[in-house]
CSV table of C-alpha atoms and ligand atoms in Angstrom, one decimal:
chain,number,residue,atom,x,y,z
G,92,UNK,CA,126.7,-63.0,87.6
G,93,UNK,CA,127.3,-66.7,87.2
G,94,UNK,CA,124.3,-68.7,88.3
G,95,UNK,CA,124.9,-70.9,91.3
G,96,UNK,CA,124.9,-74.7,90.9
G,97,UNK,CA,122.8,-76.6,93.4
G,98,UNK,CA,123.0,-80.4,93.7
G,99,UNK,CA,119.8,-82.1,94.9
G,100,UNK,CA,120.4,-85.6,96.3
G,101,UNK,CA,117.0,-87.1,97.1
G,102,UNK,CA,115.5,-90.4,96.2
G,103,UNK,CA,111.8,-89.3,96.5
G,104,UNK,CA,111.2,-88.2,92.9
G,105,UNK,CA,108.3,-85.9,93.6
G,106,UNK,CA,110.2,-84.0,96.3
G,107,UNK,CA,113.4,-83.9,94.1
G,108,UNK,CA,111.5,-82.5,91.1
G,109,UNK,CA,109.5,-79.9,93.0
G,110,UNK,CA,112.7,-78.6,94.6
G,111,UNK,CA,114.5,-78.6,91.2
G,112,UNK,CA,111.6,-76.9,89.5
G,113,UNK,CA,111.4,-74.1,92.1
G,114,UNK,CA,115.2,-73.5,92.2
G,115,UNK,CA,115.3,-73.5,88.5
G,116,UNK,CA,112.7,-70.8,88.4
G,117,UNK,CA,114.8,-68.8,90.8
G,118,UNK,CA,117.7,-68.9,88.3
G,119,UNK,CA,119.8,-71.6,89.8
G,120,UNK,CA,121.4,-74.4,87.8
G,121,UNK,CA,120.1,-77.6,89.4
G,122,UNK,CA,121.6,-81.1,89.2
G,123,UNK,CA,119.7,-84.1,90.6
G,124,UNK,CA,120.9,-87.5,91.9
G,125,UNK,CA,118.7,-90.2,93.4
G,126,UNK,CA,121.1,-92.2,95.5
G,127,UNK,CA,124.3,-91.9,97.6
G,128,UNK,CA,127.0,-93.0,95.2
G,129,UNK,CA,125.6,-91.0,92.2
G,130,UNK,CA,125.2,-88.0,94.5
G,131,UNK,CA,128.9,-88.1,95.4
G,132,UNK,CA,129.8,-88.6,91.8
G,133,UNK,CA,127.6,-85.6,90.8
G,134,UNK,CA,129.3,-83.4,93.3
G,135,UNK,CA,132.8,-84.4,92.1
G,136,UNK,CA,131.8,-83.7,88.6
G,137,UNK,CA,129.8,-80.4,89.0
G,138,UNK,CA,131.4,-78.9,92.1
G,139,UNK,CA,128.1,-77.4,93.3
G,140,UNK,CA,127.9,-74.2,95.4
G,141,UNK,CA,125.4,-75.9,97.7
G,142,UNK,CA,124.0,-79.4,98.3
G,143,UNK,CA,120.5,-80.2,99.3
G,144,UNK,CA,120.9,-83.7,100.8
G,145,UNK,CA,118.3,-86.2,101.9
G,146,UNK,CA,119.4,-88.3,104.9
G,147,UNK,CA,117.9,-91.6,103.9
G,148,UNK,CA,119.2,-92.6,100.5
G,149,UNK,CA,119.8,-95.9,98.6
G,150,UNK,CA,123.4,-97.0,98.2
G,151,UNK,CA,124.8,-95.2,101.2
G,152,UNK,CA,123.0,-92.5,103.3
G,153,UNK,CA,123.3,-88.8,103.5
G,154,UNK,CA,125.8,-88.9,106.4
G,155,UNK,CA,128.3,-90.8,104.2
G,156,UNK,CA,127.6,-88.5,101.3
G,157,UNK,CA,128.2,-85.5,103.5
G,158,UNK,CA,131.6,-87.0,104.7
G,159,UNK,CA,132.8,-87.8,101.2
G,160,UNK,CA,131.8,-84.5,99.6
G,161,UNK,CA,133.5,-82.5,102.4
G,162,UNK,CA,136.7,-84.4,102.2
G,163,UNK,CA,138.7,-81.9,100.2
G,164,UNK,CA,136.6,-78.7,100.5
G,165,UNK,CA,133.8,-77.3,102.6
G,166,UNK,CA,130.6,-77.1,100.6
G,167,UNK,CA,127.4,-75.8,102.3
G,168,UNK,CA,124.9,-78.6,103.0
G,169,UNK,CA,121.2,-78.3,103.7
G,170,UNK,CA,120.1,-81.6,105.1
G,171,UNK,CA,116.6,-83.0,104.8
G,172,UNK,CA,115.3,-85.3,107.5
G,173,UNK,CA,112.1,-87.2,108.0
G,174,UNK,CA,111.8,-86.4,111.7
G,175,UNK,CA,113.1,-83.9,114.2
G,176,UNK,CA,114.6,-86.7,116.2
G,177,UNK,CA,116.8,-87.6,113.3
G,178,UNK,CA,118.2,-84.0,113.3
G,179,UNK,CA,119.1,-84.5,117.0
G,180,UNK,CA,121.0,-87.6,116.1
G,181,UNK,CA,122.9,-85.9,113.2
G,182,UNK,CA,123.9,-83.0,115.5
G,183,UNK,CA,125.1,-85.5,118.0
G,184,UNK,CA,127.3,-87.0,115.3
G,185,UNK,CA,128.7,-83.6,114.4
G,186,UNK,CA,127.8,-84.1,110.8
G,187,UNK,CA,128.6,-80.5,109.8
G,188,UNK,CA,125.6,-79.6,107.7
G,189,UNK,CA,124.8,-75.8,107.6
G,190,UNK,CA,121.2,-76.3,108.3
G,191,UNK,CA,118.5,-79.0,108.6
G,192,UNK,CA,114.9,-79.1,107.4
G,193,UNK,CA,112.3,-81.7,108.5
G,194,UNK,CA,109.9,-83.0,106.0
G,195,UNK,CA,107.3,-82.0,105.0
G,196,UNK,CA,108.6,-78.5,104.5
G,197,UNK,CA,107.6,-75.5,102.4
G,198,UNK,CA,109.6,-75.1,99.2
G,199,UNK,CA,109.4,-71.3,99.6
G,200,UNK,CA,111.1,-71.6,102.9
G,201,UNK,CA,113.7,-73.9,101.4
G,202,UNK,CA,114.5,-71.4,98.7
G,203,UNK,CA,114.9,-68.6,101.3
G,204,UNK,CA,117.3,-70.8,103.3
G,205,UNK,CA,119.3,-71.7,100.2
G,206,UNK,CA,119.7,-68.0,99.3
G,207,UNK,CA,120.7,-67.1,102.8
G,208,UNK,CA,123.3,-69.9,103.1
G,209,UNK,CA,124.8,-68.9,99.7
G,210,UNK,CA,125.0,-65.2,100.9
G,211,UNK,CA,126.9,-66.4,104.0
G,212,UNK,CA,129.2,-68.5,102.0
G,213,UNK,CA,130.1,-65.6,99.8
G,214,UNK,CA,130.7,-63.1,102.5
G,215,UNK,CA,134.3,-62.2,102.6
G,216,UNK,CA,135.7,-62.7,106.1
G,217,UNK,CA,136.5,-59.4,107.7
G,218,UNK,CA,139.9,-58.3,108.9
G,219,UNK,CA,139.5,-60.7,111.8
G,220,UNK,CA,140.2,-58.6,114.9
G,221,UNK,CA,141.7,-59.7,118.2
G,222,UNK,CA,141.4,-63.2,119.5
G,223,UNK,CA,138.9,-63.6,122.3
G,224,UNK,CA,140.0,-65.4,125.4
G,225,UNK,CA,137.3,-66.5,127.9
G,226,UNK,CA,138.9,-68.7,130.6
G,227,UNK,CA,140.5,-71.6,128.8
G,228,UNK,CA,138.5,-71.0,125.7
G,229,UNK,CA,140.4,-69.1,122.9
G,230,UNK,CA,138.7,-68.0,119.7
G,231,UNK,CA,140.8,-66.4,116.9
G,232,UNK,CA,138.7,-64.7,114.2
G,233,UNK,CA,141.8,-64.1,112.1
G,234,UNK,CA,142.7,-67.7,111.6
G,235,UNK,CA,139.2,-69.0,112.6
G,236,UNK,CA,140.8,-71.4,115.1
G,237,UNK,CA,139.3,-72.4,118.4
G,238,UNK,CA,141.0,-74.1,121.3
G,239,UNK,CA,140.0,-75.1,124.8
G,240,UNK,CA,142.6,-75.7,127.4
G,241,UNK,CA,145.2,-75.5,124.6
G,242,UNK,CA,143.6,-78.3,122.6
G,243,UNK,CA,142.4,-77.3,119.1
G,244,UNK,CA,138.8,-77.9,118.3
G,245,UNK,CA,137.6,-78.2,114.8
G,246,UNK,CA,134.4,-76.3,114.0
G,247,UNK,CA,132.4,-76.0,110.8
G,248,UNK,CA,132.2,-72.4,109.4
G,249,UNK,CA,128.7,-71.8,110.8
G,250,UNK,CA,129.6,-73.3,114.2
G,251,UNK,CA,132.5,-70.9,114.3
G,252,UNK,CA,130.3,-67.9,113.4
G,253,UNK,CA,127.7,-68.8,116.0
G,254,UNK,CA,130.4,-69.2,118.7
G,255,UNK,CA,132.1,-66.0,117.7
G,256,UNK,CA,128.7,-64.2,117.9
G,257,UNK,CA,128.0,-65.5,121.4
G,258,UNK,CA,131.5,-64.9,122.6
G,259,UNK,CA,131.8,-61.3,121.3
G,260,UNK,CA,129.0,-60.3,123.8
G,261,UNK,CA,129.5,-62.8,126.5
G,262,UNK,CA,127.2,-61.1,129.0
G,263,UNK,CA,124.3,-60.8,126.5
G,264,UNK,CA,121.4,-63.2,126.1
G,265,UNK,CA,120.8,-63.8,122.4
G,266,UNK,CA,117.4,-64.8,121.1
G,267,UNK,CA,117.0,-67.5,118.5
G,268,UNK,CA,115.6,-65.0,116.1
G,269,UNK,CA,118.6,-62.7,116.4
G,270,UNK,CA,121.0,-65.5,116.0
G,271,UNK,CA,119.1,-66.7,112.9
G,272,UNK,CA,119.3,-63.3,111.4
G,273,UNK,CA,122.9,-62.4,112.4
G,274,UNK,CA,124.6,-65.7,111.9
G,275,UNK,CA,122.5,-67.5,109.3
G,276,UNK,CA,121.3,-64.3,107.6
G,277,UNK,CA,117.7,-65.4,107.6
G,278,UNK,CA,115.3,-62.6,107.1
G,279,UNK,CA,112.3,-64.5,108.3
G,280,UNK,CA,112.4,-66.3,111.7
G,281,UNK,CA,111.8,-69.8,110.6
G,282,UNK,CA,110.4,-72.3,113.1
G,283,UNK,CA,112.6,-75.2,113.9
G,284,UNK,CA,115.7,-76.6,115.5
G,285,UNK,CA,118.4,-74.8,113.5
G,286,UNK,CA,119.9,-72.8,116.4
G,287,UNK,CA,119.3,-75.5,119.0
G,288,UNK,CA,121.0,-78.1,116.9
G,289,UNK,CA,124.1,-76.0,116.3
G,290,UNK,CA,124.3,-75.1,120.0
G,291,UNK,CA,124.2,-78.8,120.7
G,292,UNK,CA,127.1,-79.4,118.3
G,293,UNK,CA,129.2,-76.6,120.0
G,294,UNK,CA,128.5,-78.1,123.5
G,295,UNK,CA,129.5,-81.5,122.3
G,296,UNK,CA,132.8,-80.2,120.8
G,297,UNK,CA,133.7,-77.6,123.5
G,298,UNK,CA,132.0,-78.9,126.6
G,299,UNK,CA,128.4,-78.7,127.8
G,300,UNK,CA,129.3,-75.8,130.2
G,301,UNK,CA,130.3,-73.3,127.5
G,302,UNK,CA,126.9,-72.1,126.5
G,303,UNK,CA,123.9,-71.8,128.8
G,304,UNK,CA,120.2,-72.0,127.8
G,305,UNK,CA,118.1,-69.0,129.0
G,306,UNK,CA,114.7,-70.7,129.1
G,307,UNK,CA,112.1,-69.1,127.0
G,308,UNK,CA,114.6,-66.6,125.6
G,309,UNK,CA,117.6,-68.1,123.9
G,310,UNK,CA,121.3,-68.6,124.6
G,311,UNK,CA,124.3,-66.9,126.3
G,312,UNK,CA,127.9,-67.7,126.8
G,313,UNK,CA,128.8,-69.2,130.1
G,314,UNK,CA,132.4,-68.1,130.2
G,315,UNK,CA,134.7,-70.9,131.4
G,316,UNK,CA,137.0,-70.0,134.3
A,1591,CA,CA1,114.9,-90.6,101.2
């Protein structure tokens, strides 16, 4: 099997080289860039399978890098932030990263997330099935299109999968652990804001009423009328 290429865009050299060394050991081809403009250039040149992207970069920041590299194709992005509050801001902006990790993080965990995101990206979409209609919310797994009140809503691939999972069992409460394993394919239940941040993105795009929080448990659909 062809080895996957991973681009690491990170200006802190010790972090960049420890990530690169570990991914190299796992059999990945790793390319490193240390600022925004060279990160974009690197992605155009090497067309990586996944990008590990630091938020704060010289030149222009990770947000701008994320926008530019996603212009003509979706490439999975694992975003690194210095604080949880930064993740909240990113989610509010609908940046479209597949996952976020807050520094300091364990490199072992980063590798596990990289492997899971790549497995997801490779999964061939199934036959699709029938569209789901919940009130004015319509989800079509065949075309992966979503609309609310007839207005199309653009979701990232992982946002679509999360919404589809919740909407397929609209009366069920889903724990964060189950969502991480079913939607992200994570085998270990990692701590963190991964699920919360993507639920936040869905609420922002579809309306705050669409998903309800079940405190201490997880999330459920709140089917619109
Ligand atoms: Ca940085």
